């Protein structure tokens, strides 16, 4: 009668499988934000896990090879030994939290083998495989395997690698103390059974981690986030430690280093690799590490071959990546133009078409204005046309954005508009500049209730208008010098458009001023969005095949806040603006930028004429001298960082995206041989 080979899986194979599974799961969940918190939680849960899951029977340990932790008769742990092991664990956690120790972890396997052979005379070996025996039982073989794995993960930036001596030494001390079975320890440093001493060891680890978290909080004000993820990761780490200890008790502590190596290399995402050969090398390295894990186990573990199923952890993503690349390449065969090239080509064609259809003389510009807006051009339009053509402006007719901004004010008289501007300017902490253009002198004078420096606004305007003496009438206008926009125009009760540009309040000259700096403002930004969002999108003039990669093809639709609630947590302005002095009402204010739901008049900022903001080709780095690194060298502007949400601000997200700090999968298209 046929019997399934899985009818009885030996305990050592079971614990090893659980250790591999939990280790891979932990590695996939790991994040900088929750690393130390989850480690603390893991050690808090570990004694409970031992009690709930249950300890291995001593008979099992005697059956499967080496005595528990290499100690025939476990010695009581001394305080010095416990503190030394706890300090080693916490040191490793610190470096792992900062992103170190990943590449050089495999070197611990040959170092531990050397330490075991030097300190012990009864190191058991497994010789059931001619292929893997050298990579398991010999120093040179484990060193070659470690070197291969390390080379597949190196980024060749050696500036920080000298620091890796610290965590490597800490782990070596840890494993040395737990493995030194036949060597008599000193009076203070005694090898011990970690399972028997799990409670006092966990207490010491938690104390050290708590001190570290306290220092981190005081010094850097780091806050934990995503408590559910931290709880899950903490439990996963506790289970990982439990099953790792169970496996090591019945085999060797080298299973710890090889299991950790496998979890690190097998969870590297092939979709993020630049070269296919690099992704393949990661698969081979993971198979080598898994083979070491399996063949370190004693011969009596008859079903340990079943552990090869964990090779799917690296094989499945690699195969999926290969299929995705081949599919993309197959799709590109039918298109001789890359999507980015197509988008650039179409954008240039659209702009050239826009420029070509502009009016070439005043009569044509006058007629086009009447056709577009069904009214005569304003006073001074001819002078403006001459000014624009004199300065070679490529755009003469297409100023719909400006027209839409001004349109609501047609419901008010000039006197009412001046009255609103004066009242807003005089309102406490409105923080606006009131500028007056004098036609006779062609000079602009800007004043502020309490500020002196105007960020070069007045000089900027005088430079623009210096040759327009007597051309335009005297004008007063408000300018916002802050980076954040200022104005929202509420829609009238009977209208549902979210633009707010052609709507009025019930009292046309009323306004409110609210200070919301440092607060989430998304709900305020979208309060006038229609209840039923339209999903209709304007089709681009030249559709582009993007192969499901999220290129922007509909600019107005992409910028519409009402259609994209996911933007709530993707920009510092929505999350926590540095300043947000919101004016609700029909108030004309010039600002340098505004989202789709706000009604500021947009104008080019004064920074455009300042030397420090101008592009200087001489400052460019030669292409061959560039390196694949990106650092944010400026101030951390873009929002008020009062909590842990700063990492979601747009500039910080750009750095995270460029460095792929979240280790996500991104798709890239490339041309090979013109295809």
XYZ file of C-alpha atoms in Angstrom:
675
model
C 0.000 0.000 0.000
C 1.348 3.411 -1.033
C 2.206 5.768 1.801
C 2.563 9.499 1.414
C 6.066 10.761 2.168
C 4.350 13.537 4.122
C 2.598 11.066 6.383
C 5.060 11.839 9.153
C 7.161 14.982 8.997
C 9.873 14.953 11.616
C 9.896 17.720 14.274
C 13.150 19.287 13.084
C 11.803 19.731 9.560
C 8.611 21.211 10.973
C 10.430 23.764 13.118
C 12.791 24.646 10.256
C 9.869 25.157 7.879
C 8.161 27.395 10.423
C 11.405 29.336 10.951
C 11.828 29.866 7.195
C 8.208 30.923 6.758
C 8.226 33.377 9.656
C 11.629 34.764 8.679
C 10.541 35.459 5.091
C 7.274 36.981 6.313
C 9.152 39.210 8.771
C 11.595 40.355 6.103
C 8.764 41.323 3.752
C 6.974 43.326 6.449
C 10.099 45.037 7.808
C 10.186 48.840 7.691
C 12.356 51.541 9.223
C 9.441 53.185 11.025
C 8.384 50.097 12.956
C 11.671 48.183 13.262
C 12.601 48.973 16.864
C 9.019 49.097 18.115
C 8.208 45.725 16.579
C 11.444 44.231 17.952
C 10.477 45.410 21.431
C 7.014 43.949 21.023
C 8.500 40.718 19.663
C 10.659 40.190 22.747
C 7.705 41.055 24.940
C 5.687 38.318 23.243
C 8.484 35.746 22.965
C 8.145 34.241 26.489
C 4.399 33.997 25.896
C 4.990 32.253 22.570
C 7.251 29.701 24.267
C 4.586 29.033 26.853
C 1.699 28.822 24.353
C 3.429 26.910 21.564
C 5.223 24.693 24.064
C 8.831 23.649 24.457
C 10.363 20.756 22.621
C 10.640 17.623 24.674
C 14.156 16.848 25.752
C 13.869 13.456 24.069
C 13.421 15.156 20.690
C 16.624 17.097 21.179
C 18.562 13.938 21.979
C 17.114 12.246 18.918
C 18.092 14.842 16.330
C 21.827 15.290 16.672
C 23.608 17.947 18.698
C 22.546 18.565 22.241
C 20.424 21.616 22.803
C 22.505 24.635 21.871
C 25.550 22.416 22.069
C 25.298 22.044 25.836
C 24.871 18.468 27.150
C 24.016 19.882 30.546
C 22.720 23.454 30.222
C 24.330 25.796 32.694
C 22.412 28.524 34.531
C 22.847 31.849 32.780
C 24.953 34.460 34.511
C 23.877 38.094 34.535
C 26.937 39.036 32.486
C 26.117 36.458 29.813
C 22.506 37.625 29.625
C 23.474 41.294 29.314
C 26.128 40.492 26.712
C 23.663 38.557 24.550
C 20.978 41.234 25.012
C 23.430 43.967 24.031
C 24.454 41.991 20.940
C 20.821 41.590 19.889
C 20.020 45.291 20.349
C 23.190 46.349 18.504
C 22.141 44.244 15.544
C 18.616 45.714 15.683
C 19.988 49.259 15.543
C 22.006 48.597 12.412
C 19.199 46.656 10.758
C 16.789 49.530 11.464
C 19.157 51.933 9.713
C 19.399 49.706 6.636
C 22.868 48.323 7.325
C 23.929 44.706 7.778
C 21.890 43.326 4.896
C 24.674 42.744 2.376
C 27.286 41.354 4.778
C 25.064 39.083 6.862
C 26.091 35.879 4.973
C 29.710 36.206 6.155
C 28.554 35.139 9.624
C 28.071 31.542 8.470
C 31.779 30.743 7.834
C 32.817 32.845 10.849
C 30.483 30.878 13.080
C 31.763 27.587 11.654
C 35.327 28.680 12.456
C 34.293 29.644 15.993
C 32.499 26.340 16.520
C 35.426 24.255 15.297
C 37.893 26.221 17.386
C 35.797 26.084 20.538
C 34.250 22.640 20.189
C 35.363 19.136 19.331
C 31.977 17.560 18.601
C 30.544 19.699 15.833
C 28.244 17.360 13.915
C 28.270 17.580 10.135
C 25.918 16.357 7.465
C 27.353 14.636 4.420
C 24.201 13.429 2.681
C 24.837 15.586 -0.392
C 28.060 15.750 -2.363
C 26.960 19.031 -3.927
C 26.195 20.916 -0.726
C 28.600 19.210 1.669
C 31.484 21.647 0.944
C 29.132 24.639 1.336
C 27.990 23.341 4.724
C 30.864 21.517 6.390
C 34.012 23.306 5.204
C 35.247 26.779 6.010
C 36.370 27.462 2.449
C 33.035 26.258 1.022
C 30.907 28.386 3.351
C 33.220 31.340 2.652
C 32.794 30.932 -1.116
C 29.015 30.704 -0.703
C 28.977 33.788 1.513
C 31.137 35.724 -0.949
C 28.809 34.861 -3.835
C 25.706 35.951 -1.918
C 27.396 39.164 -0.790
C 28.494 40.063 -4.329
C 24.923 39.689 -5.609
C 23.676 42.249 -3.061
C 26.489 44.817 -3.024
C 25.734 48.310 -4.309
C 29.485 49.051 -4.418
C 29.232 52.072 -2.153
C 31.920 51.167 0.374
C 31.808 54.311 2.516
C 29.591 52.753 5.175
C 30.749 49.151 4.994
C 33.390 49.562 7.699
C 30.549 50.149 10.165
C 29.305 46.627 9.483
C 32.120 45.269 11.653
C 30.082 46.330 14.701
C 26.861 44.350 14.099
C 28.818 41.412 12.654
C 30.939 41.243 15.795
C 27.830 41.573 17.967
C 26.123 38.629 16.284
C 29.285 36.552 16.358
C 29.537 37.114 20.115
C 25.860 36.212 20.450
C 26.190 32.912 18.583
C 29.519 32.166 20.244
C 28.037 32.413 23.726
C 25.067 30.262 22.767
C 27.182 27.634 21.000
C 30.251 27.174 23.230
C 29.265 23.826 24.629
C 32.505 22.117 25.638
C 34.599 25.126 26.457
C 34.491 26.277 29.993
C 33.342 29.832 30.173
C 34.837 32.421 32.421
C 33.429 33.134 35.828
C 31.105 35.759 34.416
C 30.523 34.727 30.779
C 28.914 31.294 30.762
C 27.193 29.628 27.796
C 23.535 28.950 28.537
C 20.353 27.476 27.123
C 18.518 30.462 25.678
C 15.169 28.676 25.915
C 15.529 28.128 29.650
C 16.696 31.723 30.144
C 14.198 33.316 27.756
C 12.402 35.405 30.408
C 15.459 37.125 31.965
C 16.972 37.556 28.499
C 13.770 39.101 27.126
C 13.591 41.495 30.083
C 17.107 42.757 29.378
C 16.499 43.133 25.647
C 13.287 45.072 26.317
C 15.054 47.368 28.797
C 17.797 48.201 26.292
C 15.308 48.733 23.455
C 13.139 50.949 25.669
C 16.153 53.108 26.503
C 17.015 53.325 22.820
C 13.453 54.298 21.856
C 13.401 56.947 24.572
C 16.646 58.484 23.353
C 15.369 58.389 19.775
C 12.126 60.092 20.768
C 13.855 62.868 22.707
C 16.634 63.454 20.182
C 14.741 63.079 16.913
C 11.063 63.124 17.892
C 10.447 60.001 15.825
C 6.916 58.678 16.209
C 5.678 55.196 15.549
C 3.014 54.704 12.910
C 0.657 52.007 11.713
C 0.094 50.182 15.029
C -1.550 47.199 13.328
C 1.518 46.672 11.143
C 3.802 47.031 14.162
C 1.746 44.481 16.104
C 1.789 42.026 13.195
C 5.529 42.436 12.674
C 6.188 42.062 16.409
C 4.279 38.779 16.537
C 6.071 37.560 13.408
C 9.449 38.333 14.991
C 8.501 36.498 18.180
C 7.505 33.421 16.184
C 10.691 33.691 14.106
C 12.880 33.724 17.216
C 10.935 30.807 18.716
C 11.232 28.498 15.719
C 14.830 29.551 15.027
C 15.766 28.609 18.588
C 13.945 25.284 18.291
C 15.748 24.526 15.038
C 19.164 25.519 16.415
C 18.681 23.369 19.531
C 18.405 20.300 17.310
C 21.011 21.161 14.688
C 23.369 24.130 14.765
C 23.237 27.894 15.229
C 24.478 28.107 11.651
C 20.852 27.494 10.665
C 20.148 30.961 12.079
C 22.625 32.694 9.784
C 21.667 30.673 6.714
C 17.927 31.085 7.362
C 18.340 34.843 7.776
C 20.468 34.973 4.628
C 17.784 33.108 2.700
C 15.021 35.413 3.947
C 17.020 38.497 2.953
C 18.016 37.366 -0.533
C 14.724 35.643 -1.426
C 12.651 38.740 -0.651
C 14.641 41.082 -2.901
C 12.192 42.278 -5.535
C 13.309 41.346 -9.087
C 11.051 44.095 -10.474
C 13.356 46.707 -8.932
C 16.592 45.310 -10.374
C 18.303 47.131 -13.205
C 19.712 44.041 -14.911
C 18.178 40.644 -15.553
C 21.485 39.001 -14.602
C 21.298 40.628 -11.173
C 17.778 39.299 -10.602
C 18.911 35.820 -11.686
C 21.923 35.970 -9.358
C 19.568 36.681 -6.451
C 17.584 33.549 -7.294
C 20.752 31.431 -7.432
C 22.002 32.922 -4.168
C 18.684 32.194 -2.444
C 18.791 28.581 -3.659
C 22.335 28.247 -2.341
C 21.331 29.650 1.062
C 18.269 27.389 1.199
C 20.435 24.388 0.339
C 22.737 25.277 3.223
C 19.770 25.435 5.599
C 18.517 22.031 4.479
C 21.866 20.239 4.574
C 22.923 21.647 7.940
C 20.025 19.661 9.399
C 20.972 16.177 10.691
C 20.537 13.076 8.511
C 17.722 11.837 10.743
C 15.487 14.638 9.388
C 14.247 12.350 6.636
C 11.694 14.773 5.171
C 13.944 17.809 5.061
C 13.978 17.625 1.248
C 10.420 19.016 1.406
C 11.913 22.347 2.489
C 12.900 22.953 -1.137
C 9.332 24.207 -1.600
C 10.574 27.503 -0.135
C 12.571 28.037 -3.322
C 9.281 29.339 -4.735
C 9.761 32.460 -2.593
C 12.361 33.687 -5.085
C 11.452 31.665 -8.182
C 7.834 32.864 -8.481
C 8.637 36.630 -8.421
C 11.537 36.075 -10.828
C 9.362 34.151 -13.286
C 6.608 36.776 -12.978
C 9.156 39.511 -13.664
C 10.499 37.662 -16.700
C 6.992 37.195 -18.096
C 6.166 40.872 -17.509
C 9.319 41.968 -19.348
C 8.636 39.658 -22.276
C 5.019 40.848 -22.459
C 6.097 44.487 -22.473
C 8.730 43.819 -25.124
C 6.175 41.942 -27.219
C 3.799 44.902 -26.986
C 6.542 47.313 -27.973
C 7.226 45.328 -31.134
C 3.954 46.707 -32.503
C 4.929 50.283 -31.663
C 8.145 51.807 -32.924
C 7.870 54.680 -30.425
C 8.417 54.527 -26.686
C 5.493 55.992 -24.644
C 7.694 58.729 -23.179
C 8.966 59.654 -26.636
C 5.375 59.666 -27.901
C 4.236 61.942 -25.076
C 7.120 64.344 -25.723
C 6.414 64.340 -29.453
C 2.698 64.994 -28.915
C 3.343 67.766 -26.391
C 5.670 69.530 -28.821
C 3.154 69.122 -31.645
C 0.332 70.521 -29.491
C 2.427 73.508 -28.426
C 3.527 74.235 -31.987
C -0.117 74.106 -33.049
C -1.028 76.480 -30.207
C 1.629 78.985 -31.251
C 0.702 78.800 -34.943
C -2.939 79.672 -34.331
C -2.138 82.850 -32.368
C -3.143 86.190 -33.874
C -0.432 87.960 -35.889
C -1.903 91.479 -35.814
C -4.078 93.621 -33.576
C -7.217 93.291 -35.700
C -7.033 89.507 -35.577
C -6.401 89.580 -31.809
C -9.375 91.933 -31.276
C -11.704 89.712 -33.295
C -10.475 86.540 -31.598
C -11.108 88.087 -28.174
C -14.712 88.913 -29.162
C -15.208 85.410 -30.545
C -13.911 83.721 -27.398
C -15.534 85.832 -24.722
C -18.476 87.543 -26.500
C -17.408 90.996 -25.225
C -15.133 93.750 -26.428
C -11.538 93.711 -25.162
C -10.833 95.908 -22.118
C -9.371 99.395 -22.299
C -5.667 99.268 -23.094
C -5.896 95.994 -24.995
C -4.110 97.465 -28.017
C -1.236 98.685 -25.830
C -1.055 95.269 -24.218
C -0.937 93.599 -27.663
C 1.948 95.828 -28.709
C 3.752 95.120 -25.418
C 3.295 91.352 -25.840
C 4.499 91.280 -29.443
C 7.429 93.571 -28.626
C 8.572 91.099 -25.978
C 8.003 88.171 -28.370
C 5.306 86.507 -26.295
C 4.402 83.232 -28.060
C 0.856 83.391 -26.626
C -1.508 86.192 -27.645
C -5.024 84.751 -27.532
C -5.102 81.803 -25.112
C -5.627 83.358 -21.698
C -8.730 81.430 -20.669
C -7.384 80.823 -17.161
C -7.058 84.556 -16.515
C -10.495 85.203 -17.983
C -12.088 82.584 -15.727
C -10.364 84.094 -12.693
C -11.644 87.594 -13.439
C -15.180 86.618 -14.488
C -16.713 86.457 -10.963
C -15.674 90.063 -10.316
C -17.916 91.309 -13.119
C -20.788 90.999 -10.670
C -19.187 93.779 -8.618
C -18.459 97.401 -9.378
C -14.950 98.784 -9.316
C -15.754 100.649 -6.119
C -16.964 97.445 -4.441
C -13.832 95.588 -5.484
C -11.608 98.339 -4.088
C -13.604 98.284 -0.861
C -13.174 94.516 -0.485
C -9.434 94.748 -1.122
C -9.015 97.527 1.448
C -11.005 95.643 4.093
C -9.067 92.415 3.533
C -5.764 94.290 3.638
C -6.714 95.976 6.918
C -7.980 92.743 8.503
C -5.699 91.603 11.314
C -3.034 89.141 10.136
C -4.356 88.941 6.569
C -0.682 88.983 5.534
C -1.201 90.503 2.070
C 0.690 93.160 0.145
C -1.322 96.057 -1.304
C 0.376 97.297 -4.459
C -0.414 100.512 -6.343
C 0.632 101.045 -9.955
C 0.940 104.728 -10.894
C 0.455 105.169 -14.628
C 2.161 108.548 -14.873
C 5.425 107.202 -13.429
C 5.022 103.562 -14.469
C 6.045 102.656 -10.921
C 4.598 100.162 -8.466
C 4.658 100.682 -4.714
C 3.817 97.760 -2.404
C 3.017 98.076 1.307
C 2.348 95.596 4.097
C 0.881 96.170 7.564
C 4.027 94.913 9.295
C 6.457 93.287 6.849
C 9.360 95.063 5.158
C 10.916 92.462 2.838
C 8.548 91.723 -0.049
C 10.550 88.906 -1.674
C 11.537 91.271 -4.497
C 7.941 91.726 -5.703
C 8.086 95.517 -6.113
C 11.354 95.484 -8.087
C 9.981 92.682 -10.222
C 6.860 94.657 -11.170
C 8.810 97.851 -11.812
C 11.107 95.975 -14.175
C 8.106 94.636 -16.075
C 6.219 97.951 -16.348
C 9.069 100.461 -16.674
C 8.270 101.263 -20.342
C 4.503 101.572 -19.888
C 4.307 105.162 -18.642
C 0.848 106.537 -19.405
C -0.305 103.359 -21.151
C -2.381 101.754 -18.394
C -4.593 103.458 -15.819
C -3.721 103.565 -12.133
C -4.324 100.133 -10.592
C -4.490 98.699 -7.071
C -4.105 94.984 -6.438
C -3.346 92.498 -3.657
C -0.369 90.127 -3.812
C 0.191 87.022 -1.707
C 3.890 86.532 -0.969
C 3.367 83.156 0.758
C 3.953 79.880 -1.057
C 0.464 78.646 -0.153
C -2.637 79.895 -2.057
C -5.213 82.079 -0.317
C -8.654 82.335 -1.948
C -11.696 80.099 -2.339
C -14.917 81.402 -3.935
C -17.953 79.487 -2.643
C -20.538 78.498 -5.253
C -24.017 79.962 -5.063
C -26.648 77.654 -3.512
C -28.273 76.806 -6.839
C -25.080 75.798 -8.595
C -22.987 72.682 -8.148
C -19.768 73.328 -10.027
C -16.670 72.693 -7.922
C -14.550 75.232 -9.752
C -15.844 78.107 -7.654
C -14.646 80.553 -10.281
C -18.035 81.713 -11.561
C -19.911 81.592 -8.247
C -20.673 84.125 -5.534
C -21.572 84.106 -1.895
C -25.012 85.252 -0.732
C -23.477 88.612 0.191
C -21.145 89.523 -2.661
C -18.824 91.649 -0.582
C -18.584 89.374 2.474
C -15.484 87.333 3.201
C -14.013 85.227 5.988
C -10.391 84.690 7.031
C -9.283 81.446 8.702
C -5.795 80.486 9.900
C -5.199 76.772 9.309
C -1.417 76.463 9.225
C -0.115 73.159 10.579
C -3.518 71.482 10.180
C -4.926 69.032 7.611
C -6.797 71.144 5.039
C -7.982 68.559 2.503
C -11.610 68.741 3.641
C -11.488 72.524 3.328
C -9.914 72.339 -0.128
C -12.633 70.001 -1.390
C -15.652 71.310 0.544
C -17.203 72.763 -2.632
C -16.713 69.645 -4.749
C -19.954 68.310 -6.257
C -21.659 65.466 -4.425
C -21.595 63.355 -7.578
C -18.168 63.415 -9.131
C -18.040 63.187 -12.872
C -15.772 60.452 -14.211
C -15.731 61.863 -17.706
C -12.309 62.787 -18.988
C -11.307 64.870 -21.926
C -9.611 62.618 -24.434
C -6.099 63.755 -25.371
C -5.592 65.051 -28.890
C -3.161 62.223 -29.626
C -3.851 59.052 -27.597
C -0.662 57.325 -26.422
C -0.273 53.620 -25.628
C 1.169 53.651 -22.095
C 1.189 49.841 -21.525
C -0.622 50.301 -18.185
C 2.194 52.459 -16.831
C 0.659 55.556 -15.161
C 1.966 58.304 -17.421
C 0.030 61.566 -17.250
C -1.984 61.890 -20.458
C -4.877 64.053 -19.192
C -3.340 67.034 -17.404
C -6.570 68.847 -16.354
C -8.122 65.619 -15.092
C -4.965 64.679 -13.205
C -4.880 68.088 -11.481
C -8.558 67.989 -10.432
C -8.649 67.467 -6.658
C -12.332 66.557 -6.688
C -11.644 63.558 -8.926
C -8.701 62.289 -6.881
C -9.471 61.769 -3.176
C -6.238 59.759 -2.931
C -4.325 63.059 -3.130
C -5.367 63.695 0.476
C -2.191 62.066 1.798
C 0.212 62.812 -1.046
C 1.073 66.492 -0.632
C 2.294 68.670 2.204
C -0.262 71.367 1.357
C -3.157 68.992 2.077
C -1.538 67.200 5.029
C -0.146 70.112 7.027
C 0.715 73.406 5.258
C 3.299 75.636 6.875
C 0.821 78.497 6.576
C -2.722 78.506 5.252
C -4.519 81.817 5.739
C -7.657 81.027 3.795
C -9.929 83.768 2.482
C -13.421 82.694 1.431
C -15.111 85.312 -0.718
C -14.814 87.386 -3.890
C -11.340 88.741 -3.201
C -8.857 89.233 -6.077
C -5.432 88.080 -4.868
C -2.379 87.359 -7.020
C -0.554 84.154 -6.026
C 2.203 82.052 -7.571
C 0.227 78.815 -7.529
C -3.090 77.257 -6.563
C -4.816 73.859 -6.779
C -7.860 73.307 -8.970
C -10.410 74.152 -6.276
C -8.981 77.570 -5.391
C -9.462 80.925 -7.099
C -6.220 82.887 -6.752
C -5.089 84.901 -9.784
C -1.908 83.199 -10.978
C 1.138 85.256 -11.948
C 4.810 84.377 -12.559
C 6.744 84.677 -9.274
C 9.429 87.293 -8.770
C 11.983 84.505 -8.339
C 12.034 84.114 -12.126
C 14.194 87.234 -12.457
C 16.563 86.423 -9.585
C 20.004 85.029 -10.514
C 19.827 82.269 -7.910
C 16.802 80.721 -9.603
C 18.080 80.814 -13.159
C 19.392 77.720 -14.891
C 23.148 77.750 -15.346
C 24.428 75.069 -17.694
C 27.950 75.527 -16.356
C 26.854 74.023 -13.047
C 25.755 70.746 -14.603
C 27.710 67.577 -13.829
C 28.981 65.657 -16.824
C 26.856 62.605 -17.537
C 29.734 60.156 -17.030
C 30.472 61.704 -13.633
C 26.927 61.290 -12.303
C 26.147 58.679 -9.673
C 22.952 56.802 -8.902
C 22.282 58.750 -5.696
C 19.770 61.432 -4.796
C 19.782 63.633 -1.699
C 17.449 66.437 -0.679
C 19.934 69.236 -0.057
C 17.468 72.058 0.613
C 15.279 72.773 3.601
C 12.474 70.345 4.385
C 9.804 72.714 3.097
C 6.549 71.639 1.527
C 4.628 71.335 4.778
C 4.748 71.729 8.536
C 6.312 68.559 9.961
C 4.554 68.320 13.309
C 4.178 64.541 13.332
C 5.224 61.410 11.467
C 3.272 62.440 8.350
C 6.254 64.403 7.007
C 7.393 61.293 5.116
C 4.280 61.578 2.914
C 5.017 65.139 1.752
C 5.625 65.433 -1.971
C 9.344 66.275 -1.806
C 10.133 63.530 0.668
C 8.116 61.075 -1.426
C 10.185 62.067 -4.448
C 13.391 61.147 -2.616
C 11.807 57.884 -1.404
C 10.715 57.103 -4.956
C 14.135 57.832 -6.450
C 15.908 55.750 -3.792
C 13.129 53.116 -3.712
C 13.253 53.145 0.077
C 9.923 51.326 0.312
C 11.213 48.541 -1.959
C 8.171 48.642 -4.217
C 7.914 47.208 -7.703
C 8.171 49.731 -10.529
C 8.007 49.047 -14.239
C 10.425 50.584 -16.710
C 10.342 50.435 -20.470
C 13.536 50.465 -22.476
C 14.359 50.206 -26.121
C 16.568 47.336 -27.227
C 17.755 47.365 -30.802
C 15.243 50.072 -31.666
C 12.320 48.063 -30.266
